[in-house]
XYZ file of C-alpha atoms in Angstrom:
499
model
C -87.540 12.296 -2.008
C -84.394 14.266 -3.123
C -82.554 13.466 -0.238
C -80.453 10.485 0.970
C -78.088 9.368 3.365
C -74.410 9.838 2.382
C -71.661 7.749 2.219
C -70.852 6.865 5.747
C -67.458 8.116 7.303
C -65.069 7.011 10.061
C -67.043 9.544 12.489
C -71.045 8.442 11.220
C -73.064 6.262 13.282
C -73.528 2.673 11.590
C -76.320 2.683 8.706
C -79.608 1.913 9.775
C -82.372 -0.086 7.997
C -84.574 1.990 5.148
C -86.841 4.133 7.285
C -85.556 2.502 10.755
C -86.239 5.684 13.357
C -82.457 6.732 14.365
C -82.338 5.454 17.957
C -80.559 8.299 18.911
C -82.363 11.001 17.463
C -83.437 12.457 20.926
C -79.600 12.734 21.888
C -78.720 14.042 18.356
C -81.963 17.228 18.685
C -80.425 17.848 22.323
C -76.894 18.579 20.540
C -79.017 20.350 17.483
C -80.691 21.947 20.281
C -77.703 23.812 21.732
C -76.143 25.220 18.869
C -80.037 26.918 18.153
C -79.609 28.111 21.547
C -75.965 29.305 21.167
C -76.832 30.986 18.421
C -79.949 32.888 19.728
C -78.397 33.553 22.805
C -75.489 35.718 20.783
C -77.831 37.979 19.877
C -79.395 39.227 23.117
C -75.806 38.749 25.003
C -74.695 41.198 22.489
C -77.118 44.263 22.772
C -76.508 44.008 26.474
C -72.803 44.421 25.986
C -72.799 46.728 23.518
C -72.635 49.868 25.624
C -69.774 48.450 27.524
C -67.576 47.658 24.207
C -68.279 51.272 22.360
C -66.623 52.534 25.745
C -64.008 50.232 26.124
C -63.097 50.227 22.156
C -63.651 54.249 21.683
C -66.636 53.110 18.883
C -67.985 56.482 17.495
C -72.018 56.863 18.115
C -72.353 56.636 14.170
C -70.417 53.519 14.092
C -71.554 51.024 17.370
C -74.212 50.064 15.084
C -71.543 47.414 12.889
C -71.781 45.435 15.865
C -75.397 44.326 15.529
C -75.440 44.988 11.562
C -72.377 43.505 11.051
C -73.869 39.997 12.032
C -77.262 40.342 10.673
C -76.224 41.513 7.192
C -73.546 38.695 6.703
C -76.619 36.424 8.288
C -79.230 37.572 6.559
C -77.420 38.064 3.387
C -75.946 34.587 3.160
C -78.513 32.310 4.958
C -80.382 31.369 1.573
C -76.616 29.981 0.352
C -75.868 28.156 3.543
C -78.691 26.379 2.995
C -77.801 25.542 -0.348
C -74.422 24.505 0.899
C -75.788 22.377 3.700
C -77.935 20.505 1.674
C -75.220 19.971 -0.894
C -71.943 19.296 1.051
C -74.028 17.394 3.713
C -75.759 18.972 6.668
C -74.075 17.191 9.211
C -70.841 18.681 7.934
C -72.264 21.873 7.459
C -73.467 21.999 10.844
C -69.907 20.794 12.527
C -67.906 23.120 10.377
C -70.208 26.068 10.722
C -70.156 25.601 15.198
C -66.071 25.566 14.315
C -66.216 28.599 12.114
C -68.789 30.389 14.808
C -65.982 29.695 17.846
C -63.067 30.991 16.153
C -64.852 33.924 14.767
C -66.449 34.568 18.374
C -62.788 34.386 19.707
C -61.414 36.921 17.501
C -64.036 39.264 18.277
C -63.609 38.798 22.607
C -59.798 39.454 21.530
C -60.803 42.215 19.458
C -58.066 45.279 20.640
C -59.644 47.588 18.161
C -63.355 48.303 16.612
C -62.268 47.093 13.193
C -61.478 43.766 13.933
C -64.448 43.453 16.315
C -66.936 44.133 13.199
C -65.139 41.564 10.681
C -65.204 38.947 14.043
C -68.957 39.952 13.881
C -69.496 39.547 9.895
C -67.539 36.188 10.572
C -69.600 34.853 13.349
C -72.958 36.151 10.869
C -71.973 34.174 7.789
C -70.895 30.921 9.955
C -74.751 31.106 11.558
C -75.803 31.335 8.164
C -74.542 27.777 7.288
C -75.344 26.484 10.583
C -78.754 27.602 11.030
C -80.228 26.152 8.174
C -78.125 22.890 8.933
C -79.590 22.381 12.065
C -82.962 22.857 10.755
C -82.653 20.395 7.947
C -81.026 18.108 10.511
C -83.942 17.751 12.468
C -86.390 17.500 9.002
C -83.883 14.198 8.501
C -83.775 12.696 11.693
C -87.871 12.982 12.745
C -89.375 10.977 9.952
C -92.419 10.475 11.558
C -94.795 13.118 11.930
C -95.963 13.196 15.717
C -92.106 13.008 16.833
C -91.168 16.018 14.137
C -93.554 18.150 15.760
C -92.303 17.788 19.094
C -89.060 18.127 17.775
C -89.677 21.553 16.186
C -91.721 22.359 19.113
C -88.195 21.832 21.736
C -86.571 23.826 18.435
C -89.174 26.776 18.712
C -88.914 26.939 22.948
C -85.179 26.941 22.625
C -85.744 30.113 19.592
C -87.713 31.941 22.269
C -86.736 31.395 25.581
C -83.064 31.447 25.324
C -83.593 35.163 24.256
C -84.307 35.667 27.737
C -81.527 33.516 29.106
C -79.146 35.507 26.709
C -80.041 38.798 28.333
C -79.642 37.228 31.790
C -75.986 35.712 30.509
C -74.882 38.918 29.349
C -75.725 40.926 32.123
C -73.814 39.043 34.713
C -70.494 38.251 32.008
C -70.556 41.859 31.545
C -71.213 42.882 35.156
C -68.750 40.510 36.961
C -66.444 39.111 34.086
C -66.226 41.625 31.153
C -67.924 42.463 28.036
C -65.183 40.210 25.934
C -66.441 37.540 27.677
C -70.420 37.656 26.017
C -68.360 36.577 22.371
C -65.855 34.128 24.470
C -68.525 32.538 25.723
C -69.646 30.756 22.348
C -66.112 29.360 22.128
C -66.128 26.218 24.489
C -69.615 25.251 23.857
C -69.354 25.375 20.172
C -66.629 23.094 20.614
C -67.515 20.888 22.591
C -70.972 20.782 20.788
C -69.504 20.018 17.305
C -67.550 17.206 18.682
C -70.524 15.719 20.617
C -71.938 15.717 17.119
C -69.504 13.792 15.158
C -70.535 10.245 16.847
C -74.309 11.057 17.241
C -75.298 13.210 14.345
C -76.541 11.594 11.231
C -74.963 12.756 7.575
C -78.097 13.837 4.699
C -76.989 15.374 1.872
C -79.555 16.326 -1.249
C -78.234 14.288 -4.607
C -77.762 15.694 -7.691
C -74.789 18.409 -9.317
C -74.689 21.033 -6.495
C -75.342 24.399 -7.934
C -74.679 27.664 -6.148
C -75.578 31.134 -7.287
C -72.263 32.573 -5.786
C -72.679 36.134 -8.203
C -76.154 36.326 -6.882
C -75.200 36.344 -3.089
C -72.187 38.221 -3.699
C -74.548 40.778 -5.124
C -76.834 40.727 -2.643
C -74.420 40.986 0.224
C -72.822 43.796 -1.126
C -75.428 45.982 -2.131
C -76.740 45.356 1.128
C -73.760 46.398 2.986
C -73.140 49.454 0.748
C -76.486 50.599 2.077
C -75.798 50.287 5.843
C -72.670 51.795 5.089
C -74.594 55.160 3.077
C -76.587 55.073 6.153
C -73.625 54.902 8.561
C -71.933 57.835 6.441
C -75.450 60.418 6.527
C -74.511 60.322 10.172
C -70.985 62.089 9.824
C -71.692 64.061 6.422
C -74.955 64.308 5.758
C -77.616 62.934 3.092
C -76.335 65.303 0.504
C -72.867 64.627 1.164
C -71.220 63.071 -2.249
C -70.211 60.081 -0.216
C -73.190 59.234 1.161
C -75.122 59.456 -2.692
C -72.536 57.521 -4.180
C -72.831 54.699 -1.971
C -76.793 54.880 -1.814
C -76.451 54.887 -5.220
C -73.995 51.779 -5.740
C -76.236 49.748 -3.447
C -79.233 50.632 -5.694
C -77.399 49.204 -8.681
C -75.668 46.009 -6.915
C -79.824 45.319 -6.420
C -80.514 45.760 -9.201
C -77.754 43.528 -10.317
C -78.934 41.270 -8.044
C -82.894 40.677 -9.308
C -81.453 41.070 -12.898
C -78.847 37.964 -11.739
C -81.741 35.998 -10.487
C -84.332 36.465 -13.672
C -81.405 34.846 -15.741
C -79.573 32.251 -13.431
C -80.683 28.484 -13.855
C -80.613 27.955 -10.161
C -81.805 31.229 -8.306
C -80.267 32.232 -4.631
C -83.858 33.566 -5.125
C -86.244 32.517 -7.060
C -88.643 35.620 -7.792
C -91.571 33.373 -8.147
C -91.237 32.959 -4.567
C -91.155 36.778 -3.387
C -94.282 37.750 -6.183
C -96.876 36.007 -5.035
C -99.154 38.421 -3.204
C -99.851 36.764 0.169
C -96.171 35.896 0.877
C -94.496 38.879 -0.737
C -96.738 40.762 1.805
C -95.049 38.264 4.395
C -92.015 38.898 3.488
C -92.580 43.096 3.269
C -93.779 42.806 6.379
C -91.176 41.038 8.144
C -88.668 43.308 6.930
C -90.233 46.276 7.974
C -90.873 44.550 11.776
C -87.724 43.800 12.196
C -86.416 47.296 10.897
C -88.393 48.837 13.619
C -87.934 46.048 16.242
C -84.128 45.808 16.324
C -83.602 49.320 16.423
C -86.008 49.587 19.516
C -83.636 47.218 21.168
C -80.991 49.495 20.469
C -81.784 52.535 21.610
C -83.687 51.153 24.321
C -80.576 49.681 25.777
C -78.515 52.567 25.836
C -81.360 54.729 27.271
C -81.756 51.754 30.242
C -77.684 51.932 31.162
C -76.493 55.510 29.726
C -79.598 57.542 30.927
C -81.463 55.604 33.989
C -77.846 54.344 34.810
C -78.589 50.498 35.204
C -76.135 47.605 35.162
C -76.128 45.274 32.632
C -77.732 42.628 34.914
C -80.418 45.338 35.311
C -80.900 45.768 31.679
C -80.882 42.152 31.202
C -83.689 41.616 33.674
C -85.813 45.142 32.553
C -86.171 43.032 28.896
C -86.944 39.890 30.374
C -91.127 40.665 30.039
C -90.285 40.946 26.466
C -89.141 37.448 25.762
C -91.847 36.576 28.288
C -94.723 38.538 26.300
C -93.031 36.909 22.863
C -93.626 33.264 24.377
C -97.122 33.925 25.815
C -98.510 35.737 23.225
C -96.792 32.859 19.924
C -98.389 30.137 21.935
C -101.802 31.660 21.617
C -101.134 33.077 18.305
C -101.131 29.157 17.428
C -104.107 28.606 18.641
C -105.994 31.880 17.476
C -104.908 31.413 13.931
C -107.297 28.608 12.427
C -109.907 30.755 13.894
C -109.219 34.296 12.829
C -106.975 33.781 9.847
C -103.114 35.415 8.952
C -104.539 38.838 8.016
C -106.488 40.142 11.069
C -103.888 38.178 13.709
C -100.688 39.734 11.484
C -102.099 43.047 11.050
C -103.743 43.698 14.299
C -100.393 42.268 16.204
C -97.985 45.045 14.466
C -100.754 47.690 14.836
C -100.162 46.893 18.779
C -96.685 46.590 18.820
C -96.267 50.154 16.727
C -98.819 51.581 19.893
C -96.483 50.132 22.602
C -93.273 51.673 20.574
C -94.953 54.862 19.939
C -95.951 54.913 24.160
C -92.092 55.042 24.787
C -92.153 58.504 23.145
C -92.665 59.353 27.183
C -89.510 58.536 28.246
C -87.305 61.519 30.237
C -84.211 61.588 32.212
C -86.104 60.188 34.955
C -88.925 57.675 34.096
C -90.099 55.064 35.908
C -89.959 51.884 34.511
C -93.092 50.395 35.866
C -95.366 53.155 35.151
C -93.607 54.356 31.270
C -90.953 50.924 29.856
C -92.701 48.500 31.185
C -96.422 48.831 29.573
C -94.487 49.970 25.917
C -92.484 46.295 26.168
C -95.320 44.134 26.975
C -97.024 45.511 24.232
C -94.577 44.911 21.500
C -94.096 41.638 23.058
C -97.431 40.451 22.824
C -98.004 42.474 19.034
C -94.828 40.345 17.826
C -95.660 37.366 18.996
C -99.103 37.634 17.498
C -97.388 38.911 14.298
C -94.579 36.100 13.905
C -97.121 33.012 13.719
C -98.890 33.996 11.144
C -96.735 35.845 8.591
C -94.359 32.534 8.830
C -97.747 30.576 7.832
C -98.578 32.692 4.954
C -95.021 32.359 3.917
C -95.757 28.940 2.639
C -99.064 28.871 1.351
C -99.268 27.691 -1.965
C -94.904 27.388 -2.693
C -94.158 24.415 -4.490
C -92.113 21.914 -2.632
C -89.000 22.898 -4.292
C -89.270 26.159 -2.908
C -90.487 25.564 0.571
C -87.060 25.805 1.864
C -86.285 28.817 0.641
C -89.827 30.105 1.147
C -89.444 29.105 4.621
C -85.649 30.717 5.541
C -86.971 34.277 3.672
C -89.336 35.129 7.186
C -86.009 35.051 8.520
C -84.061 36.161 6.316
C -86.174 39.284 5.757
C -86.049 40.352 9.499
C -82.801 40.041 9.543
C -81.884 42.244 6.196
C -84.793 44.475 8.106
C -82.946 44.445 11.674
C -79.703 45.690 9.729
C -81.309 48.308 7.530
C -83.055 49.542 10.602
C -80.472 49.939 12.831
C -78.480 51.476 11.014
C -80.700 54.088 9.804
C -82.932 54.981 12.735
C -79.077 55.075 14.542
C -77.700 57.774 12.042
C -81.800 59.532 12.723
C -80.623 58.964 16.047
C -77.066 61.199 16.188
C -78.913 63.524 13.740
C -81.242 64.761 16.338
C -78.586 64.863 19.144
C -76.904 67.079 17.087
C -79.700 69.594 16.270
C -80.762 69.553 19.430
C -77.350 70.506 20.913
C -76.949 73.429 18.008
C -80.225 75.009 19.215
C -79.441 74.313 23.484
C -75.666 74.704 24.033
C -73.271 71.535 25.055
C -74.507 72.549 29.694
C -74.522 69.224 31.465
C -78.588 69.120 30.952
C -78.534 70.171 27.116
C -76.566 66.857 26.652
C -78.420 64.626 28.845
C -81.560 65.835 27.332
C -80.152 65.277 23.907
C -79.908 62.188 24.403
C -83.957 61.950 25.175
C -84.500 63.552 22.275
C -82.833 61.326 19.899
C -84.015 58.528 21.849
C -87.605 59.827 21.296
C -87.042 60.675 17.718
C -85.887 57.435 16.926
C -88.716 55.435 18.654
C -90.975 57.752 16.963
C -89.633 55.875 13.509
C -89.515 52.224 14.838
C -93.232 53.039 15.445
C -93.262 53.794 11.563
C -91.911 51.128 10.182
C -93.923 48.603 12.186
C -97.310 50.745 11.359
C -95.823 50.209 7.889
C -95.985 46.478 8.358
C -99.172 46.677 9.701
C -100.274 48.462 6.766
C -98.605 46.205 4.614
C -100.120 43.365 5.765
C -103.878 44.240 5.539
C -103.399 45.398 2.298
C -101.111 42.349 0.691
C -102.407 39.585 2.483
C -105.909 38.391 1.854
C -105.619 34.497 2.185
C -108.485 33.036 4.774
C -108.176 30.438 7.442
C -106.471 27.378 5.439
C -103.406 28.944 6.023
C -103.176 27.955 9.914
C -101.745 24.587 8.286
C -100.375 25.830 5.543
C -97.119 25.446 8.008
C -97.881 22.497 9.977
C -94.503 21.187 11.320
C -92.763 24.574 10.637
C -91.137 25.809 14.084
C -91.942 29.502 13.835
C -88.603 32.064 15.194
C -88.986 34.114 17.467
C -86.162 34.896 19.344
């Protein structure tokens, strides 16, 4: 074992006995517990706020997008260091720090008077999650030595991933109904607080010995390639894809990637180490979770604004229309867990994103008018249940075979992926989006109806490429992964995401 209790502080519970359980290690996964859900809960709270702040703020359609990608790049992009720094500086002081960094950056963005500063609150509050996320994670590795109790701990860690999704859209729909759309960022500020200092007394410190090492030129690479990508994207919406903006940035990204792999061939101690990502059963993991979330975040999106901007619902009303989408996502893991040491990664992976790609491509019959019941309704259940299918076993295959080194890192890249996906997504399929309003209104006029139905167009067009990019994944999947049933405990006491 590399790791080991640090020296104790003023704030750390006395030292126990070598491998003494921690007597409080129920009280310390409740406080773990509520950070995960704090953190998943920002997510969905968001999207259901969203249309409220690009009208309150005067966000441009190309630009609302920073709002989700904004948090999910500085996430995604920095959640392999924060777990570097958490197991270095000491997770329990990773975790505290990173709930205080995550309140003051959610504070800044419900003061936010302008767009600007709402996006940098949002990058803030993303790169903050990064170093608590993994925290908490390790945290509960730490504290459940024994193997029964770790399972059930990661098991209360995985419910808490998936259903506060749900109690996140109910949240934001009545703060943004009856309070105010600041108030789904505010929110995070007095329970971060209050959960940090609950977990100075109860909390136990782990830190990994050894030099600490971190590959700050590969994740400043990575980060900024990545963001001068979304941006390009973000651009194409204003000036086109042949504008000389929108190349040069495409282009810069391109090279800071390239920077990036070249960084990690040569560095002693990897952000990524490419032996990881090249192996073929979890680089098609890892493909295919970025290509998921691409499609799934962006159906979130658009789906949102079609819900209060075209069918005219509250936010309460949106909040409750997606609520048989975290249900489906439960359901459907749950048996996913159980289907998996029967039928193996492949079929359950591939089979789940070929459903959820049929139940995005079924919203293609949305109008001004639909019914939810008879057209949203049967389209969300079936993602739902195709995701959920799809999750389980693509974070199994992600650690077959890793060395133990690199399970950690093998085990943050499911997430990581669909979160670099989620960004690159929406940001895309949203610049697809404004590009097909715009034709269409150059062909009908700018009547009352030619911009309603422009909407339904875009809409339509950009479902039609969520649909993609998951068929992608499915396609992806059958053809990368080929490993057989052994890989059902291949991640046996690995909560699975997905919220």
């Amino acid at each position: 074992m590399t790791d080991t209790v640090a020296a104790r502080t003023d704030h750390d519970p006395a030292p126990l006995a070598d491998d003494a359980p921690d007597p409080r290690r129920w009280l310390a996964l409740s406080i773990i517990a509520v950070a995960q859900l704090m953190v998943v809960l920002d997510a969905s709270i968001v999207n259901i706020a969203l249309p409220h702040a690009q009208d309150a703020l005067h966000i441009s359609t190309a630009n609302r997008q920073w709002m989700v990608t904004a948090y999910t790049l500085a996430f995604g992009g920095l959640l392999l260091l924060g777990g570097r720094i958490a197991d270095y500086v000491g997770r329990k002081r990773a975790f505290i720090w990173g709930l205080i960094g995550f309140a003051l950056a959610s504070a800044l963005g419900g003061l936010a008077p302008n767009a600007g500063l709402l996006f940098a609150a949002r990058a803030l509050q993303g790169a903050f999650a990064a170093v608590l996320a993994p925290a908490a994670l390790s945290l509960i590795t730490v504290t459940f030595t024994e193997s029964k109790e770790r399972a059930r701990a990661f098991g209360v860690y995985g419910a808490i991933s998936g259903g506060g999704a749900a109690i996140g859209l109910i949240l934001g729909g009545l703060l943004t109904e009856y309070a105010s759309w600041r108030w789904c960022l505010l929110v995070n500020v007095p329970i971060a607080l209050v959960t940090a200092l609950a977990a100075a007394p109860i909390v136990r410190e782990s830190r990994t010995e050894g030099r600490a090492s971190y590959d700050l030129p590969g994740a400043l690479m990575v980060t900024a390639g990545l963001v001068a990508l979304v941006y390009g994207f973000t651009v194409a919406a204003d000036d086109g894809w042949s504008d000389a903006r929108t190349l040069g940035l495409l282009a810069g990204a391109v090279a800071l990637l390239v920077a990036f792999v070249v960084i990690e061939m040569r560095t002693s101690a990897p952000l990524l180490p490419l032996r990881v990502a090249l192996e073929r059963n979890r680089g098609g993991s890892f493909l295919a979770s970025l290509f998921t979330g691409a499609g799934l975040f962006a159906m979130f999106l658009f789906l949102t604004f079609y819900f209060q901007q075209t069918l005219g619902y509250s936010a309460l009303k949106t909040g409750l229309a997606f609520l048989p989408f975290s249900g489906g996502i439960i359901v459907s893991a749950g048996v996913a867990s159980q289907l998996l040491p029967r039928v193996g990664p492949r079929l359950l992976a591939g089979g789940g994103a070929v459903l959820a790609a049929v139940g995005m491509a079924l919203l293609l019959r949305v109008g001004l008018d639909t019914g939810y019941a008879s057209h949203v309704l049967p389209s969300v259940l079936l993602i739902s249940f195709g995701m959920g299918f799809s999750f389980v076993p693509l974070s199994s295959v992600a650690l077959i075979g890793v060395d133990p080194q690199d399970a950690g890192v093998a085990s943050a890249l499911v997430n990581t992926t669909q979160q670099i996906g989620g960004s690159l997504g929406t940001a895309l399929l949203n610049t697809v989006f404004a590009t097909a309003v715009s034709g269409y209104l150059a062909d009908h006029g700018n009547s009352r109806q030619a911009v309603a139905q422009s909407q339904i167009e875009g809409y339509t067009t950009a479902f039609t490429w969520s649909a993609v990019l998951v068929a992608i994944a499915a396609v992806v999947t059958f053809v990368m992964v080929n490993a057989g049933r052994e890989a059902a405990t291949a991640a046996e006491g690995t909560p699975v995401h997905v919220g």
